[in-house]
Amino acid sequence: MDKGGLDVSSLAETLCLSPRQFHRKIIALTGETPAIYILRIRMKRACQLLESRPGMTIEEIAERCGFEHTTSFYHSFKKMYGMTPTNYRKRVGS
């Protein structure tokens, strides 16, 4: 899933924290694990792209949001928003 280079270990290293310290700090700030927080950020970006770029395919959006496999993107999106990216686009487009 992590084609975009955004993962817990690289973020922790960038911030000069151990992965465990980073994990504790993100939970304290957001109430979510780092992996869930990163996924939520990716999904928000996907929603922005679905709304603002009608010419962009779902596959392109998935790739831009760091998903290596479109099926993983569909599954994560549906789990988070209760609808597929295609249905989301139709809903906001109307």
Short mmCIF file of N, CA and C in Angstrom, two decimals:
data_model
loop_
_atom_site.label_atom_id
_atom_site.label_comp_id
_atom_site.label_asym_id
_atom_site.label_seq_id
_atom_site.Cartn_x
_atom_site.Cartn_y
_atom_site.Cartn_z
N MET A 1 0.82 -1.19 0.00
CA MET A 1 0.00 0.00 0.00
C MET A 1 0.86 1.24 0.00
N ASP A 2 2.09 1.18 0.39
CA ASP A 2 2.82 2.39 0.65
C ASP A 2 3.76 2.80 -0.47
N LYS A 3 3.23 3.00 -1.63
CA LYS A 3 4.04 3.45 -2.75
C LYS A 3 4.42 4.92 -2.61
N GLY A 4 3.63 5.67 -1.85
CA GLY A 4 3.85 7.10 -1.70
C GLY A 4 4.99 7.47 -0.78
N GLY A 5 5.63 6.50 -0.11
CA GLY A 5 6.77 6.81 0.73
C GLY A 5 6.41 7.37 2.09
N LEU A 6 5.14 7.41 2.41
CA LEU A 6 4.71 7.94 3.70
C LEU A 6 4.37 6.77 4.60
N ASP A 7 5.27 6.46 5.52
CA ASP A 7 5.00 5.39 6.47
C ASP A 7 5.51 5.80 7.85
N VAL A 8 5.14 5.04 8.84
CA VAL A 8 5.45 5.38 10.22
C VAL A 8 6.96 5.47 10.46
N SER A 9 7.70 4.51 9.97
CA SER A 9 9.15 4.50 10.20
C SER A 9 9.85 5.71 9.57
N SER A 10 9.49 6.03 8.33
CA SER A 10 10.15 7.17 7.68
C SER A 10 9.75 8.49 8.33
N LEU A 11 8.50 8.61 8.76
CA LEU A 11 8.09 9.83 9.45
C LEU A 11 8.81 9.97 10.79
N ALA A 12 8.88 8.89 11.53
CA ALA A 12 9.58 8.91 12.82
C ALA A 12 11.04 9.31 12.62
N GLU A 13 11.67 8.72 11.64
CA GLU A 13 13.08 9.03 11.36
C GLU A 13 13.24 10.50 10.97
N THR A 14 12.36 11.00 10.14
CA THR A 14 12.42 12.40 9.71
C THR A 14 12.29 13.34 10.91
N LEU A 15 11.47 12.95 11.87
CA LEU A 15 11.26 13.78 13.07
C LEU A 15 12.24 13.48 14.19
N CYS A 16 13.25 12.65 13.91
CA CYS A 16 14.27 12.27 14.88
C CYS A 16 13.66 11.63 16.13
N LEU A 17 12.66 10.78 15.90
CA LEU A 17 12.02 10.04 16.98
C LEU A 17 12.13 8.56 16.69
N SER A 18 12.10 7.77 17.75
CA SER A 18 12.01 6.33 17.53
C SER A 18 10.59 6.04 17.06
N PRO A 19 10.38 4.93 16.36
CA PRO A 19 9.01 4.58 15.95
C PRO A 19 8.05 4.51 17.14
N ARG A 20 8.51 4.03 18.29
CA ARG A 20 7.66 3.94 19.48
C ARG A 20 7.29 5.32 20.02
N GLN A 21 8.28 6.24 20.08
CA GLN A 21 8.00 7.61 20.53
C GLN A 21 6.99 8.28 19.59
N PHE A 22 7.23 8.10 18.30
CA PHE A 22 6.32 8.68 17.31
C PHE A 22 4.90 8.13 17.49
N HIS A 23 4.80 6.83 17.69
CA HIS A 23 3.52 6.17 17.90
C HIS A 23 2.79 6.79 19.10
N ARG A 24 3.48 6.93 20.21
CA ARG A 24 2.88 7.52 21.41
C ARG A 24 2.44 8.96 21.20
N LYS A 25 3.28 9.73 20.52
CA LYS A 25 2.94 11.14 20.30
C LYS A 25 1.72 11.30 19.39
N ILE A 26 1.65 10.53 18.32
CA ILE A 26 0.51 10.62 17.40
C ILE A 26 -0.78 10.20 18.12
N ILE A 27 -0.73 9.15 18.90
CA ILE A 27 -1.91 8.73 19.65
C ILE A 27 -2.33 9.83 20.63
N ALA A 28 -1.36 10.44 21.30
CA ALA A 28 -1.68 11.51 22.26
C ALA A 28 -2.32 12.72 21.56
N LEU A 29 -1.85 13.03 20.36
CA LEU A 29 -2.36 14.20 19.64
C LEU A 29 -3.67 13.95 18.91
N THR A 30 -3.83 12.74 18.35
CA THR A 30 -4.98 12.49 17.48
C THR A 30 -5.96 11.45 18.02
N GLY A 31 -5.51 10.63 18.95
CA GLY A 31 -6.34 9.53 19.43
C GLY A 31 -6.36 8.34 18.48
N GLU A 32 -5.54 8.39 17.44
CA GLU A 32 -5.47 7.32 16.44
C GLU A 32 -4.05 6.81 16.33
N THR A 33 -3.92 5.58 15.85
CA THR A 33 -2.58 5.06 15.60
C THR A 33 -2.00 5.81 14.40
N PRO A 34 -0.69 5.84 14.27
CA PRO A 34 -0.10 6.52 13.12
C PRO A 34 -0.58 5.96 11.78
N ALA A 35 -0.72 4.65 11.67
CA ALA A 35 -1.17 4.06 10.41
C ALA A 35 -2.58 4.53 10.04
N ILE A 36 -3.49 4.57 11.03
CA ILE A 36 -4.86 5.04 10.78
C ILE A 36 -4.85 6.53 10.45
N TYR A 37 -4.04 7.30 11.15
CA TYR A 37 -3.95 8.74 10.89
C TYR A 37 -3.46 9.00 9.46
N ILE A 38 -2.43 8.29 9.04
CA ILE A 38 -1.91 8.43 7.68
C ILE A 38 -2.97 8.03 6.66
N LEU A 39 -3.67 6.94 6.92
CA LEU A 39 -4.73 6.51 6.02
C LEU A 39 -5.82 7.57 5.91
N ARG A 40 -6.20 8.17 7.03
CA ARG A 40 -7.23 9.22 7.03
C ARG A 40 -6.79 10.41 6.17
N ILE A 41 -5.52 10.79 6.28
CA ILE A 41 -4.99 11.89 5.46
C ILE A 41 -5.05 11.52 3.98
N ARG A 42 -4.68 10.30 3.64
CA ARG A 42 -4.73 9.85 2.25
C ARG A 42 -6.16 9.86 1.72
N MET A 43 -7.10 9.44 2.54
CA MET A 43 -8.50 9.40 2.12
C MET A 43 -9.06 10.81 1.94
N LYS A 44 -8.67 11.74 2.79
CA LYS A 44 -9.10 13.14 2.62
C LYS A 44 -8.59 13.69 1.30
N ARG A 45 -7.35 13.37 0.99
CA ARG A 45 -6.77 13.82 -0.29
C ARG A 45 -7.51 13.18 -1.46
N ALA A 46 -7.85 11.92 -1.33
CA ALA A 46 -8.60 11.24 -2.38
C ALA A 46 -9.94 11.93 -2.60
N CYS A 47 -10.62 12.29 -1.53
CA CYS A 47 -11.90 13.00 -1.66
C CYS A 47 -11.72 14.33 -2.38
N GLN A 48 -10.67 15.05 -2.03
CA GLN A 48 -10.40 16.32 -2.71
C GLN A 48 -10.20 16.11 -4.20
N LEU A 49 -9.43 15.09 -4.55
CA LEU A 49 -9.19 14.82 -5.97
C LEU A 49 -10.45 14.34 -6.68
N LEU A 50 -11.25 13.53 -6.02
CA LEU A 50 -12.51 13.06 -6.62
C LEU A 50 -13.45 14.23 -6.90
N GLU A 51 -13.44 15.22 -6.02
CA GLU A 51 -14.31 16.38 -6.17
C GLU A 51 -13.79 17.37 -7.21
N SER A 52 -12.49 17.58 -7.21
CA SER A 52 -11.94 18.67 -8.02
C SER A 52 -11.38 18.25 -9.38
N ARG A 53 -11.16 16.97 -9.58
CA ARG A 53 -10.56 16.49 -10.84
C ARG A 53 -11.44 15.43 -11.49
N PRO A 54 -12.54 15.81 -12.12
CA PRO A 54 -13.43 14.81 -12.71
C PRO A 54 -12.79 14.02 -13.85
N GLY A 55 -11.76 14.55 -14.47
CA GLY A 55 -11.10 13.85 -15.56
C GLY A 55 -10.08 12.83 -15.12
N MET A 56 -9.75 12.83 -13.85
CA MET A 56 -8.74 11.91 -13.33
C MET A 56 -9.41 10.57 -13.01
N THR A 57 -8.79 9.49 -13.43
CA THR A 57 -9.36 8.17 -13.18
C THR A 57 -9.18 7.79 -11.71
N ILE A 58 -9.97 6.82 -11.28
CA ILE A 58 -9.85 6.31 -9.91
C ILE A 58 -8.46 5.70 -9.71
N GLU A 59 -7.95 5.05 -10.71
CA GLU A 59 -6.62 4.45 -10.62
C GLU A 59 -5.54 5.52 -10.41
N GLU A 60 -5.66 6.63 -11.13
CA GLU A 60 -4.71 7.74 -10.95
C GLU A 60 -4.80 8.34 -9.56
N ILE A 61 -6.01 8.48 -9.06
CA ILE A 61 -6.21 9.02 -7.72
C ILE A 61 -5.62 8.08 -6.68
N ALA A 62 -5.87 6.80 -6.83
CA ALA A 62 -5.31 5.81 -5.90
C ALA A 62 -3.79 5.91 -5.88
N GLU A 63 -3.19 6.00 -7.05
CA GLU A 63 -1.73 6.10 -7.13
C GLU A 63 -1.23 7.39 -6.49
N ARG A 64 -1.89 8.50 -6.76
CA ARG A 64 -1.50 9.79 -6.19
C ARG A 64 -1.59 9.80 -4.67
N CYS A 65 -2.49 8.99 -4.13
CA CYS A 65 -2.69 8.94 -2.69
C CYS A 65 -1.84 7.87 -2.01
N GLY A 66 -0.95 7.25 -2.77
CA GLY A 66 0.01 6.33 -2.20
C GLY A 66 -0.39 4.88 -2.17
N PHE A 67 -1.41 4.51 -2.94
CA PHE A 67 -1.84 3.11 -2.97
C PHE A 67 -1.21 2.42 -4.17
N GLU A 68 -0.57 1.30 -3.91
CA GLU A 68 0.05 0.54 -4.98
C GLU A 68 -1.00 -0.24 -5.79
N HIS A 69 -2.05 -0.67 -5.10
CA HIS A 69 -3.10 -1.45 -5.75
C HIS A 69 -4.44 -0.73 -5.63
N THR A 70 -5.12 -0.58 -6.76
CA THR A 70 -6.40 0.10 -6.78
C THR A 70 -7.42 -0.63 -5.91
N THR A 71 -7.35 -1.95 -5.86
CA THR A 71 -8.31 -2.70 -5.04
C THR A 71 -8.16 -2.36 -3.56
N SER A 72 -6.94 -2.13 -3.10
CA SER A 72 -6.72 -1.71 -1.71
C SER A 72 -7.34 -0.35 -1.47
N PHE A 73 -7.20 0.53 -2.44
CA PHE A 73 -7.79 1.86 -2.34
C PHE A 73 -9.31 1.77 -2.25
N TYR A 74 -9.92 1.00 -3.15
CA TYR A 74 -11.38 0.83 -3.14
C TYR A 74 -11.85 0.31 -1.78
N HIS A 75 -11.17 -0.73 -1.28
CA HIS A 75 -11.56 -1.34 -0.02
C HIS A 75 -11.45 -0.33 1.13
N SER A 76 -10.33 0.37 1.21
CA SER A 76 -10.12 1.35 2.28
C SER A 76 -11.12 2.50 2.19
N PHE A 77 -11.36 2.96 0.97
CA PHE A 77 -12.30 4.07 0.78
C PHE A 77 -13.71 3.66 1.21
N LYS A 78 -14.13 2.49 0.77
CA LYS A 78 -15.48 2.02 1.10
C LYS A 78 -15.62 1.79 2.60
N LYS A 79 -14.60 1.27 3.22
CA LYS A 79 -14.63 1.04 4.67
C LYS A 79 -14.74 2.36 5.43
N MET A 80 -14.04 3.39 4.96
CA MET A 80 -14.04 4.66 5.66
C MET A 80 -15.29 5.50 5.38
N TYR A 81 -15.77 5.49 4.15
CA TYR A 81 -16.86 6.38 3.76
C TYR A 81 -18.19 5.68 3.46
N GLY A 82 -18.18 4.36 3.46
CA GLY A 82 -19.42 3.62 3.23
C GLY A 82 -19.89 3.60 1.79
N MET A 83 -19.03 4.00 0.88
CA MET A 83 -19.36 3.96 -0.55
C MET A 83 -18.07 3.87 -1.34
N THR A 84 -18.19 3.46 -2.59
CA THR A 84 -17.01 3.36 -3.44
C THR A 84 -16.59 4.75 -3.89
N PRO A 85 -15.35 4.90 -4.32
CA PRO A 85 -14.90 6.19 -4.85
C PRO A 85 -15.77 6.66 -6.03
N THR A 86 -16.19 5.73 -6.87
CA THR A 86 -17.03 6.08 -8.01
C THR A 86 -18.36 6.66 -7.55
N ASN A 87 -18.98 6.01 -6.57
CA ASN A 87 -20.25 6.51 -6.05
C ASN A 87 -20.07 7.85 -5.33
N TYR A 88 -18.95 8.01 -4.65
CA TYR A 88 -18.66 9.29 -3.99
C TYR A 88 -18.58 10.40 -5.03
N ARG A 89 -17.88 10.14 -6.10
CA ARG A 89 -17.74 11.14 -7.17
C ARG A 89 -19.10 11.49 -7.76
N LYS A 90 -19.93 10.49 -8.00
CA LYS A 90 -21.27 10.75 -8.55
C LYS A 90 -22.10 11.57 -7.57
N ARG A 91 -21.99 11.27 -6.29
CA ARG A 91 -22.77 11.95 -5.27
C ARG A 91 -22.39 13.42 -5.14
N VAL A 92 -21.10 13.72 -5.13
CA VAL A 92 -20.67 15.12 -4.98
C VAL A 92 -20.79 15.88 -6.30
N GLY A 93 -20.82 15.16 -7.40
CA GLY A 93 -20.94 15.80 -8.70
C GLY A 93 -22.36 16.23 -9.03
N SER A 94 -23.34 15.71 -8.30
CA SER A 94 -24.73 16.04 -8.61
C SER A 94 -25.25 17.23 -7.85
#
